[in-house]
Short mmCIF file of C-alpha atoms in Angstrom, two decimals:
data_model
loop_
_atom_site.label_atom_id
_atom_site.label_comp_id
_atom_site.label_asym_id
_atom_site.label_seq_id
_atom_site.Cartn_x
_atom_site.Cartn_y
_atom_site.Cartn_z
CA MET A 1 1.78 97.07 -54.55
CA SER A 2 4.08 96.23 -51.64
CA ARG A 3 7.70 97.21 -51.85
CA ASN A 4 8.97 93.63 -51.98
CA SER A 5 6.86 92.89 -55.05
CA GLN A 6 8.46 95.64 -57.11
CA VAL A 7 11.40 95.38 -59.49
CA VAL A 8 14.22 97.73 -58.48
CA THR A 9 16.37 99.51 -61.06
CA CYS A 10 19.84 100.33 -59.77
CA LYS A 11 23.49 100.60 -60.74
CA ALA A 12 25.94 97.69 -60.65
CA ALA A 13 29.41 96.74 -61.89
CA ILE A 14 29.15 94.39 -64.86
CA CYS A 15 31.59 92.30 -66.88
CA TRP A 16 30.30 91.14 -70.28
CA GLY A 17 32.98 88.55 -71.03
CA LEU A 18 36.62 87.50 -70.83
CA GLY A 19 38.87 90.41 -71.59
CA GLN A 20 36.00 92.88 -71.44
CA PRO A 21 36.25 96.01 -69.28
CA VAL A 22 34.21 96.38 -66.10
CA THR A 23 31.36 98.85 -66.62
CA VAL A 24 28.83 100.42 -64.26
CA GLU A 25 25.35 100.13 -65.76
CA GLU A 26 21.70 100.16 -64.79
CA ILE A 27 20.29 96.73 -64.02
CA GLN A 28 17.04 95.31 -62.70
CA ILE A 29 16.67 93.45 -59.40
CA ASP A 30 13.59 91.25 -59.04
CA PRO A 31 11.79 90.86 -55.70
CA PRO A 32 13.02 88.14 -53.37
CA LYS A 33 11.38 84.72 -53.60
CA ALA A 34 10.08 82.84 -50.56
CA THR A 35 13.41 82.05 -48.85
CA GLU A 36 15.34 85.09 -50.07
CA VAL A 37 16.16 88.62 -48.97
CA ARG A 38 16.79 91.73 -51.03
CA VAL A 39 19.59 93.84 -49.59
CA LYS A 40 20.47 97.50 -50.11
CA MET A 41 24.26 97.49 -50.13
CA ILE A 42 26.17 100.03 -48.01
CA ARG A 43 29.80 99.06 -48.54
CA SER A 44 31.66 96.50 -50.55
CA SER A 45 35.33 95.73 -50.97
CA LEU A 46 37.74 94.25 -53.47
CA CYS A 47 39.14 90.76 -52.96
CA HIS A 48 41.63 88.73 -55.02
CA THR A 49 38.72 86.49 -56.03
CA ASP A 50 37.14 89.47 -57.77
CA ILE A 51 40.19 89.76 -60.01
CA THR A 52 40.03 86.10 -60.96
CA SER A 53 36.27 86.38 -61.51
CA ILE A 54 36.71 88.61 -64.57
CA GLN A 55 39.19 86.01 -65.83
CA GLY A 56 36.57 83.25 -65.72
CA PHE A 57 36.65 82.00 -62.11
CA PRO A 58 34.79 79.96 -60.91
CA HIS A 59 32.68 79.56 -64.06
CA MET A 60 32.59 80.92 -67.60
CA LYS A 61 29.10 82.39 -67.56
CA PHE A 62 28.66 86.01 -68.66
CA PRO A 63 27.45 88.70 -68.36
CA ARG A 64 28.05 88.70 -64.64
CA ALA A 65 27.41 91.17 -61.84
CA LEU A 66 30.57 91.42 -59.79
CA GLY A 67 31.57 91.49 -56.13
CA HIS A 68 31.12 89.10 -53.22
CA GLU A 69 32.36 91.01 -50.16
CA GLY A 70 30.18 93.62 -48.49
CA VAL A 71 27.58 94.67 -45.96
CA GLY A 72 24.07 95.97 -46.41
CA VAL A 73 20.60 96.48 -44.96
CA VAL A 74 17.70 94.11 -45.64
CA GLU A 75 15.21 95.99 -47.83
CA SER A 76 12.61 93.23 -48.22
CA VAL A 77 12.15 89.56 -47.37
CA GLY A 78 10.42 86.55 -48.89
CA ASP A 79 7.26 85.26 -47.26
CA GLN A 80 8.99 82.22 -45.71
CA VAL A 81 11.85 84.18 -44.12
CA THR A 82 11.50 84.23 -40.33
CA THR A 83 15.07 84.92 -39.16
CA LEU A 84 15.49 88.35 -40.75
CA LYS A 85 13.37 91.46 -41.17
CA GLU A 86 13.55 94.75 -43.02
CA GLY A 87 16.25 96.98 -41.56
CA ASP A 88 18.54 94.18 -40.34
CA VAL A 89 22.22 94.64 -41.15
CA VAL A 90 23.75 91.61 -42.90
CA ILE A 91 26.96 90.49 -44.54
CA PRO A 92 26.87 88.05 -47.48
CA THR A 93 28.65 84.71 -47.45
CA TYR A 94 29.14 82.07 -50.12
CA ILE A 95 28.60 79.06 -47.90
CA GLY A 96 25.77 78.20 -45.52
CA GLU A 97 25.43 76.21 -42.32
CA CYS A 98 22.32 74.08 -41.77
CA GLU A 99 23.70 72.61 -38.50
CA THR A 100 22.07 69.21 -39.19
CA CYS A 101 23.72 67.61 -42.26
CA GLU A 102 26.48 65.01 -41.97
CA ASN A 103 29.22 67.57 -42.55
CA CYS A 104 27.84 70.21 -40.20
CA VAL A 105 27.54 67.79 -37.27
CA SER A 106 30.90 66.14 -37.96
CA GLY A 107 32.93 68.96 -36.44
CA GLN A 108 35.53 68.36 -39.17
CA THR A 109 34.48 70.66 -41.99
CA ASN A 110 32.52 73.80 -42.79
CA LEU A 111 31.35 72.48 -46.16
CA CYS A 112 27.62 72.23 -45.52
CA LEU A 113 25.85 69.73 -47.75
CA THR A 114 22.47 71.45 -47.53
CA HIS A 115 23.75 74.94 -48.38
CA PRO A 116 26.95 74.27 -50.37
CA VAL A 117 29.30 76.64 -52.17
CA SER A 118 27.64 77.64 -55.42
CA LEU A 119 29.83 77.60 -58.51
CA THR A 120 26.98 78.07 -61.01
CA GLY A 121 26.63 81.84 -60.80
CA LEU A 122 22.99 81.41 -59.81
CA LEU A 123 20.83 81.22 -56.70
CA PRO A 124 20.06 77.78 -55.17
CA ASP A 125 17.00 77.36 -57.43
CA ASP A 126 19.24 77.85 -60.51
CA THR A 127 17.76 81.23 -61.39
CA SER A 128 18.89 84.84 -61.01
CA ARG A 129 17.10 87.93 -59.68
CA MET A 130 19.42 90.22 -61.64
CA SER A 131 19.07 91.18 -65.28
CA ILE A 132 20.28 93.82 -67.71
CA ARG A 133 18.21 94.88 -70.71
CA GLY A 134 16.22 91.67 -70.40
CA GLN A 135 19.29 89.43 -70.24
CA ARG A 136 20.08 87.27 -67.23
CA LEU A 137 23.02 88.30 -65.04
CA TYR A 138 25.16 85.74 -63.23
CA HIS A 139 26.91 86.17 -59.88
CA VAL A 140 30.47 85.23 -59.07
CA LEU A 141 29.38 83.07 -56.11
CA SER A 142 26.17 83.35 -54.04
CA CYS A 143 25.34 86.98 -54.83
CA ALA A 144 26.73 90.20 -56.35
CA THR A 145 27.77 92.98 -53.99
CA TRP A 146 29.12 95.63 -56.37
CA SER A 147 25.53 96.68 -56.84
CA GLU A 148 23.21 99.11 -55.10
CA TYR A 149 20.84 96.18 -54.43
CA MET A 150 21.25 92.42 -54.51
CA VAL A 151 19.22 89.31 -53.67
CA SER A 152 20.52 86.34 -51.69
CA ASP A 153 19.08 83.17 -50.26
CA VAL A 154 18.60 83.79 -46.54
CA ASN A 155 20.96 80.92 -45.70
CA TYR A 156 23.88 82.80 -47.28
CA VAL A 157 23.80 85.97 -45.19
CA LEU A 158 24.72 86.62 -41.57
CA LYS A 159 22.95 89.16 -39.38
CA VAL A 160 25.41 91.43 -37.55
CA ASP A 161 25.19 94.13 -34.89
CA PRO A 162 23.84 97.33 -36.52
CA THR A 163 26.54 99.38 -34.79
CA ILE A 164 29.34 97.55 -36.61
CA ASP A 165 31.55 99.74 -38.79
CA PRO A 166 30.29 99.05 -42.33
CA THR A 167 33.73 99.41 -43.90
CA TYR A 168 35.27 96.88 -41.56
CA ALA A 169 32.23 94.60 -41.81
CA SER A 170 32.86 94.24 -45.54
CA PHE A 171 36.40 93.02 -44.79
CA ILE A 172 35.19 90.04 -42.76
CA SER A 173 32.73 88.74 -45.34
CA CYS A 174 35.58 86.96 -47.14
CA GLY A 175 39.28 87.88 -47.31
CA PHE A 176 40.38 88.66 -43.76
CA SER A 177 38.11 86.00 -42.25
CA THR A 178 39.38 83.38 -44.69
CA GLY A 179 42.93 83.90 -43.43
CA PHE A 180 41.89 84.10 -39.78
CA GLY A 181 39.89 80.90 -40.09
CA ALA A 182 42.71 79.08 -41.88
CA ALA A 183 44.90 79.47 -38.79
CA TRP A 184 42.06 79.00 -36.30
CA LYS A 185 39.87 76.27 -37.78
CA GLU A 186 41.94 74.55 -40.47
CA ALA A 187 45.50 74.52 -39.10
CA LYS A 188 44.25 74.57 -35.50
CA VAL A 189 47.48 76.29 -34.54
CA GLU A 190 48.72 75.18 -31.12
CA ARG A 191 49.87 77.54 -28.40
CA GLY A 192 53.65 78.08 -28.45
CA SER A 193 54.02 76.83 -32.02
CA SER A 194 55.63 78.43 -35.08
CA VAL A 195 53.75 79.65 -38.15
CA ALA A 196 54.79 80.96 -41.58
CA VAL A 197 52.37 83.02 -43.67
CA LEU A 198 53.17 83.44 -47.37
CA GLY A 199 51.65 86.63 -48.77
CA LEU A 200 50.61 89.55 -46.59
CA GLY A 201 47.51 90.85 -48.28
CA ALA A 202 44.19 90.95 -46.44
CA VAL A 203 44.03 87.13 -46.31
CA GLY A 204 47.60 86.80 -45.06
CA LEU A 205 47.13 89.46 -42.40
CA GLY A 206 44.02 87.59 -41.32
CA ALA A 207 46.11 84.43 -41.03
CA ILE A 208 48.66 86.28 -38.88
CA SER A 209 45.86 87.56 -36.68
CA GLY A 210 44.42 84.05 -36.38
CA ALA A 211 47.82 82.61 -35.45
CA LYS A 212 48.22 85.27 -32.77
CA PHE A 213 44.71 84.52 -31.47
CA MET A 214 45.66 80.84 -31.16
CA GLY A 215 48.80 81.68 -29.16
CA ALA A 216 51.55 80.96 -31.70
CA ASP A 217 54.99 81.91 -30.36
CA LYS A 218 56.74 82.67 -33.67
CA ILE A 219 54.75 84.13 -36.57
CA ILE A 220 56.80 84.67 -39.73
CA GLY A 221 55.35 86.86 -42.46
CA ILE A 222 56.74 86.52 -45.99
CA ASP A 223 56.23 89.12 -48.72
CA LYS A 224 58.26 90.83 -51.44
CA ASN A 225 56.77 94.20 -50.53
CA GLU A 226 58.80 95.79 -47.73
CA LYS A 227 55.82 97.99 -46.87
CA LYS A 228 54.03 94.90 -45.57
CA ARG A 229 56.47 94.58 -42.66
CA GLU A 230 54.76 97.30 -40.62
CA LYS A 231 51.29 95.98 -41.49
CA GLY A 232 52.21 92.45 -40.47
CA GLU A 233 53.55 93.63 -37.14
CA ALA A 234 50.29 95.49 -36.46
CA PHE A 235 48.38 92.20 -36.76
CA GLY A 236 50.80 90.13 -34.64
CA MET A 237 53.73 89.11 -36.88
CA THR A 238 56.96 88.52 -34.95
CA HIS A 239 59.40 88.01 -37.86
CA PHE A 240 59.46 89.25 -41.45
CA ILE A 241 61.14 87.76 -44.52
CA ASN A 242 61.51 89.63 -47.80
CA PRO A 243 62.58 86.96 -50.34
CA THR A 244 64.08 89.58 -52.66
CA ASP A 245 66.78 90.28 -50.07
CA SER A 246 68.36 86.87 -50.66
CA ALA A 247 69.12 84.39 -53.43
CA LYS A 248 67.87 81.58 -51.19
CA SER A 249 64.45 80.02 -51.54
CA VAL A 250 61.55 80.90 -49.25
CA SER A 251 61.74 77.53 -47.52
CA GLU A 252 65.47 77.94 -46.88
CA LEU A 253 64.90 81.38 -45.38
CA VAL A 254 62.15 80.06 -43.11
CA LYS A 255 64.39 77.22 -41.93
CA GLU A 256 67.16 79.70 -41.19
CA ALA A 257 64.73 81.63 -39.00
CA THR A 258 63.76 78.47 -37.12
CA GLY A 259 67.15 76.90 -36.39
CA GLY A 260 67.01 74.67 -39.45
CA MET A 261 63.83 72.85 -38.44
CA GLY A 262 61.12 74.72 -40.28
CA VAL A 263 57.78 75.81 -38.87
CA ASP A 264 54.94 73.76 -37.41
CA TYR A 265 52.39 75.34 -39.76
CA SER A 266 52.48 77.29 -43.00
CA LEU A 267 49.61 79.10 -44.69
CA GLU A 268 49.98 79.72 -48.43
CA CYS A 269 47.95 82.84 -49.19
CA THR A 270 49.35 83.94 -52.57
CA GLY A 271 47.97 81.41 -55.04
CA ILE A 272 51.37 81.41 -56.81
CA PRO A 273 51.89 77.78 -57.95
CA PRO A 274 55.65 77.35 -57.14
CA LEU A 275 55.05 78.58 -53.59
CA LEU A 276 52.86 75.58 -52.81
CA THR A 277 55.87 73.26 -52.65
CA GLU A 278 57.91 75.99 -50.92
CA SER A 279 55.27 76.37 -48.23
CA LEU A 280 55.33 72.62 -47.61
CA GLU A 281 59.13 72.50 -47.59
CA ALA A 282 59.15 75.31 -45.01
CA THR A 283 57.44 73.06 -42.43
CA LYS A 284 58.94 70.41 -40.18
CA VAL A 285 59.65 66.95 -41.55
CA GLY A 286 57.13 64.40 -40.31
CA THR A 287 54.78 66.81 -38.56
CA GLY A 288 54.54 70.00 -40.63
CA LYS A 289 51.11 71.11 -41.82
CA THR A 290 50.36 73.42 -44.76
CA ILE A 291 46.98 75.02 -45.46
CA VAL A 292 46.23 76.07 -49.04
CA VAL A 293 44.35 79.38 -48.92
CA GLY A 294 45.33 81.30 -52.07
CA ILE A 295 43.58 80.43 -55.34
CA PRO A 296 45.90 79.97 -58.33
CA ALA A 297 44.87 81.02 -61.82
CA GLU A 298 45.70 77.53 -63.13
CA PRO A 299 43.38 74.55 -62.46
CA THR A 300 46.37 72.30 -61.71
CA VAL A 301 49.67 73.15 -60.04
CA PRO A 302 53.01 71.31 -59.67
CA LEU A 303 53.83 69.70 -56.33
CA GLY A 304 57.15 68.33 -55.10
CA ILE A 305 56.12 64.81 -54.17
CA ILE A 306 59.17 64.07 -52.01
CA THR A 307 58.29 67.07 -49.87
CA ILE A 308 54.91 65.65 -48.93
CA LEU A 309 56.11 62.03 -48.74
CA LEU A 310 58.32 63.07 -45.83
CA GLY A 311 55.32 63.06 -43.51
CA ARG A 312 54.05 66.58 -44.07
CA THR A 313 50.33 67.32 -44.42
CA LEU A 314 48.74 69.45 -47.14
CA LYS A 315 45.15 70.56 -46.59
CA GLY A 316 42.75 72.54 -48.72
CA SER A 317 40.49 75.22 -47.33
CA VAL A 318 37.28 77.02 -48.28
CA PHE A 319 36.50 80.22 -46.38
CA GLY A 320 39.20 79.27 -43.89
CA GLY A 321 37.12 76.39 -42.56
CA LEU A 322 34.70 78.86 -40.96
CA LYS A 323 31.08 77.97 -40.31
CA VAL A 324 28.89 80.99 -40.88
CA ARG A 325 26.69 80.84 -37.80
CA SER A 326 29.08 79.17 -35.38
CA ASP A 327 32.37 80.88 -36.32
CA LEU A 328 31.89 83.93 -38.52
CA SER A 329 29.56 85.36 -35.89
CA ILE A 330 32.48 85.29 -33.42
CA ILE A 331 34.70 87.22 -35.85
CA ALA A 332 31.86 89.69 -36.46
CA ASP A 333 31.58 90.24 -32.71
CA LYS A 334 35.33 90.90 -32.49
CA CYS A 335 35.04 93.30 -35.42
CA GLN A 336 32.17 95.16 -33.76
CA LYS A 337 34.26 95.47 -30.59
CA LYS A 338 37.19 96.79 -32.66
CA GLU A 339 39.55 93.99 -31.62
CA PHE A 340 41.23 93.99 -35.05
CA PRO A 341 43.45 96.89 -36.27
CA PHE A 342 41.44 97.25 -39.47
CA GLU A 343 42.54 100.85 -39.85
CA GLU A 344 45.86 99.31 -40.95
CA LEU A 345 44.07 97.23 -43.57
CA LEU A 346 42.07 100.02 -45.20
CA SER A 347 44.16 101.81 -47.81
CA HIS A 348 41.74 103.25 -50.40
CA GLU A 349 38.09 104.13 -50.96
CA VAL A 350 36.35 104.56 -54.32
CA PRO A 351 32.70 105.15 -55.22
CA LEU A 352 30.94 102.46 -57.24
CA GLU A 353 30.95 104.70 -60.32
CA ASP A 354 34.77 104.69 -60.28
CA ILE A 355 35.20 100.94 -59.93
CA LYS A 356 37.67 100.92 -62.85
CA LYS A 357 40.07 102.96 -60.74
CA ALA A 358 40.10 100.22 -58.11
CA PHE A 359 41.82 97.81 -60.51
CA GLU A 360 44.51 100.40 -61.19
CA ILE A 361 44.97 101.16 -57.49
CA LEU A 362 45.54 97.44 -56.86
CA LYS A 363 48.84 97.72 -58.71
CA GLU A 364 50.17 100.29 -56.24
CA PRO A 365 52.62 98.91 -53.64
CA ASN A 366 50.81 100.56 -50.73
CA CYS A 367 47.42 99.08 -51.64
CA LEU A 368 45.96 96.60 -49.17
CA LYS A 369 42.19 96.82 -49.11
CA ILE A 370 39.95 98.93 -51.31
CA VAL A 371 36.49 99.83 -50.04
CA ILE A 372 33.73 100.50 -52.57
CA LYS A 373 31.24 103.08 -51.36
CA ILE A 374 27.79 102.18 -52.63
#
């Protein structure tokens, strides 16, 4: 029997339902089907989306195997896979790029119609390769990375240089790249412009890095945690605002820092509903542009209509507007060449068996990015 025809038993982080604790249990991973790859995970990391996933985002299907950021080595491939082979190093994504559909050729969006974002918790054929005690396991998005092995459709992984640092590679599979792309591909920040970034977690620091890459002149980071000042500066922030130092609103503080005008672009990376209007109000009347990056817990959020009627633009974003093959590969190359100060982003490491500790560590003020050692 060939290796890729065998079921693999391994450990994975599981959530059985809303309000249930995360447990590490033995699960079964089926062989990959024709267009799939089975990956032995090396590193994973914790993203804000993982927190919302145990609260029922983006679907209510349980039990689910958790995690969506990470990096691993291809263990086996389906018989129709020609672009990857055993031993290739890959990072998972939750969106594909066919390069031929209407959206891919438009140059206006990364939302591929052939390989779309999956919100079903299953693979593209509406099945799962993961099970526990005979019961189907769902993913959060396209796969589950808090597992020793996982299976993904080949169109939802990106091959990277095998010399890339695995810890840093896990960072770019979602959070950091989402922020970087939001400034680069969604806002299309212009050289010499001004940018405000609300929330300086991994996504926000990615947005700062993206704004710097695009040549922004003034990059304002906004966070209630004073410890984020130093981190923001490491990634290219030029000004820092701690809202708790003043009774004024965030938008008022941003306008004060820009001579009363506001910024050209704002990137809302917190997912806190009231900050959506604040991020809009912080931009220039008539020309300001706000990119929504953070995911709120609520399905609908309030919006100050006058703020947007005054000529400002509000734009949504998935994965920072990045195309996997065309754009994420560029970020991966920069990561491999150590062009990002990711040592400033890494704050904690935990083994998979201690995944519960990661949720406690998240509450600590000095926590930025937690790496899960598989």
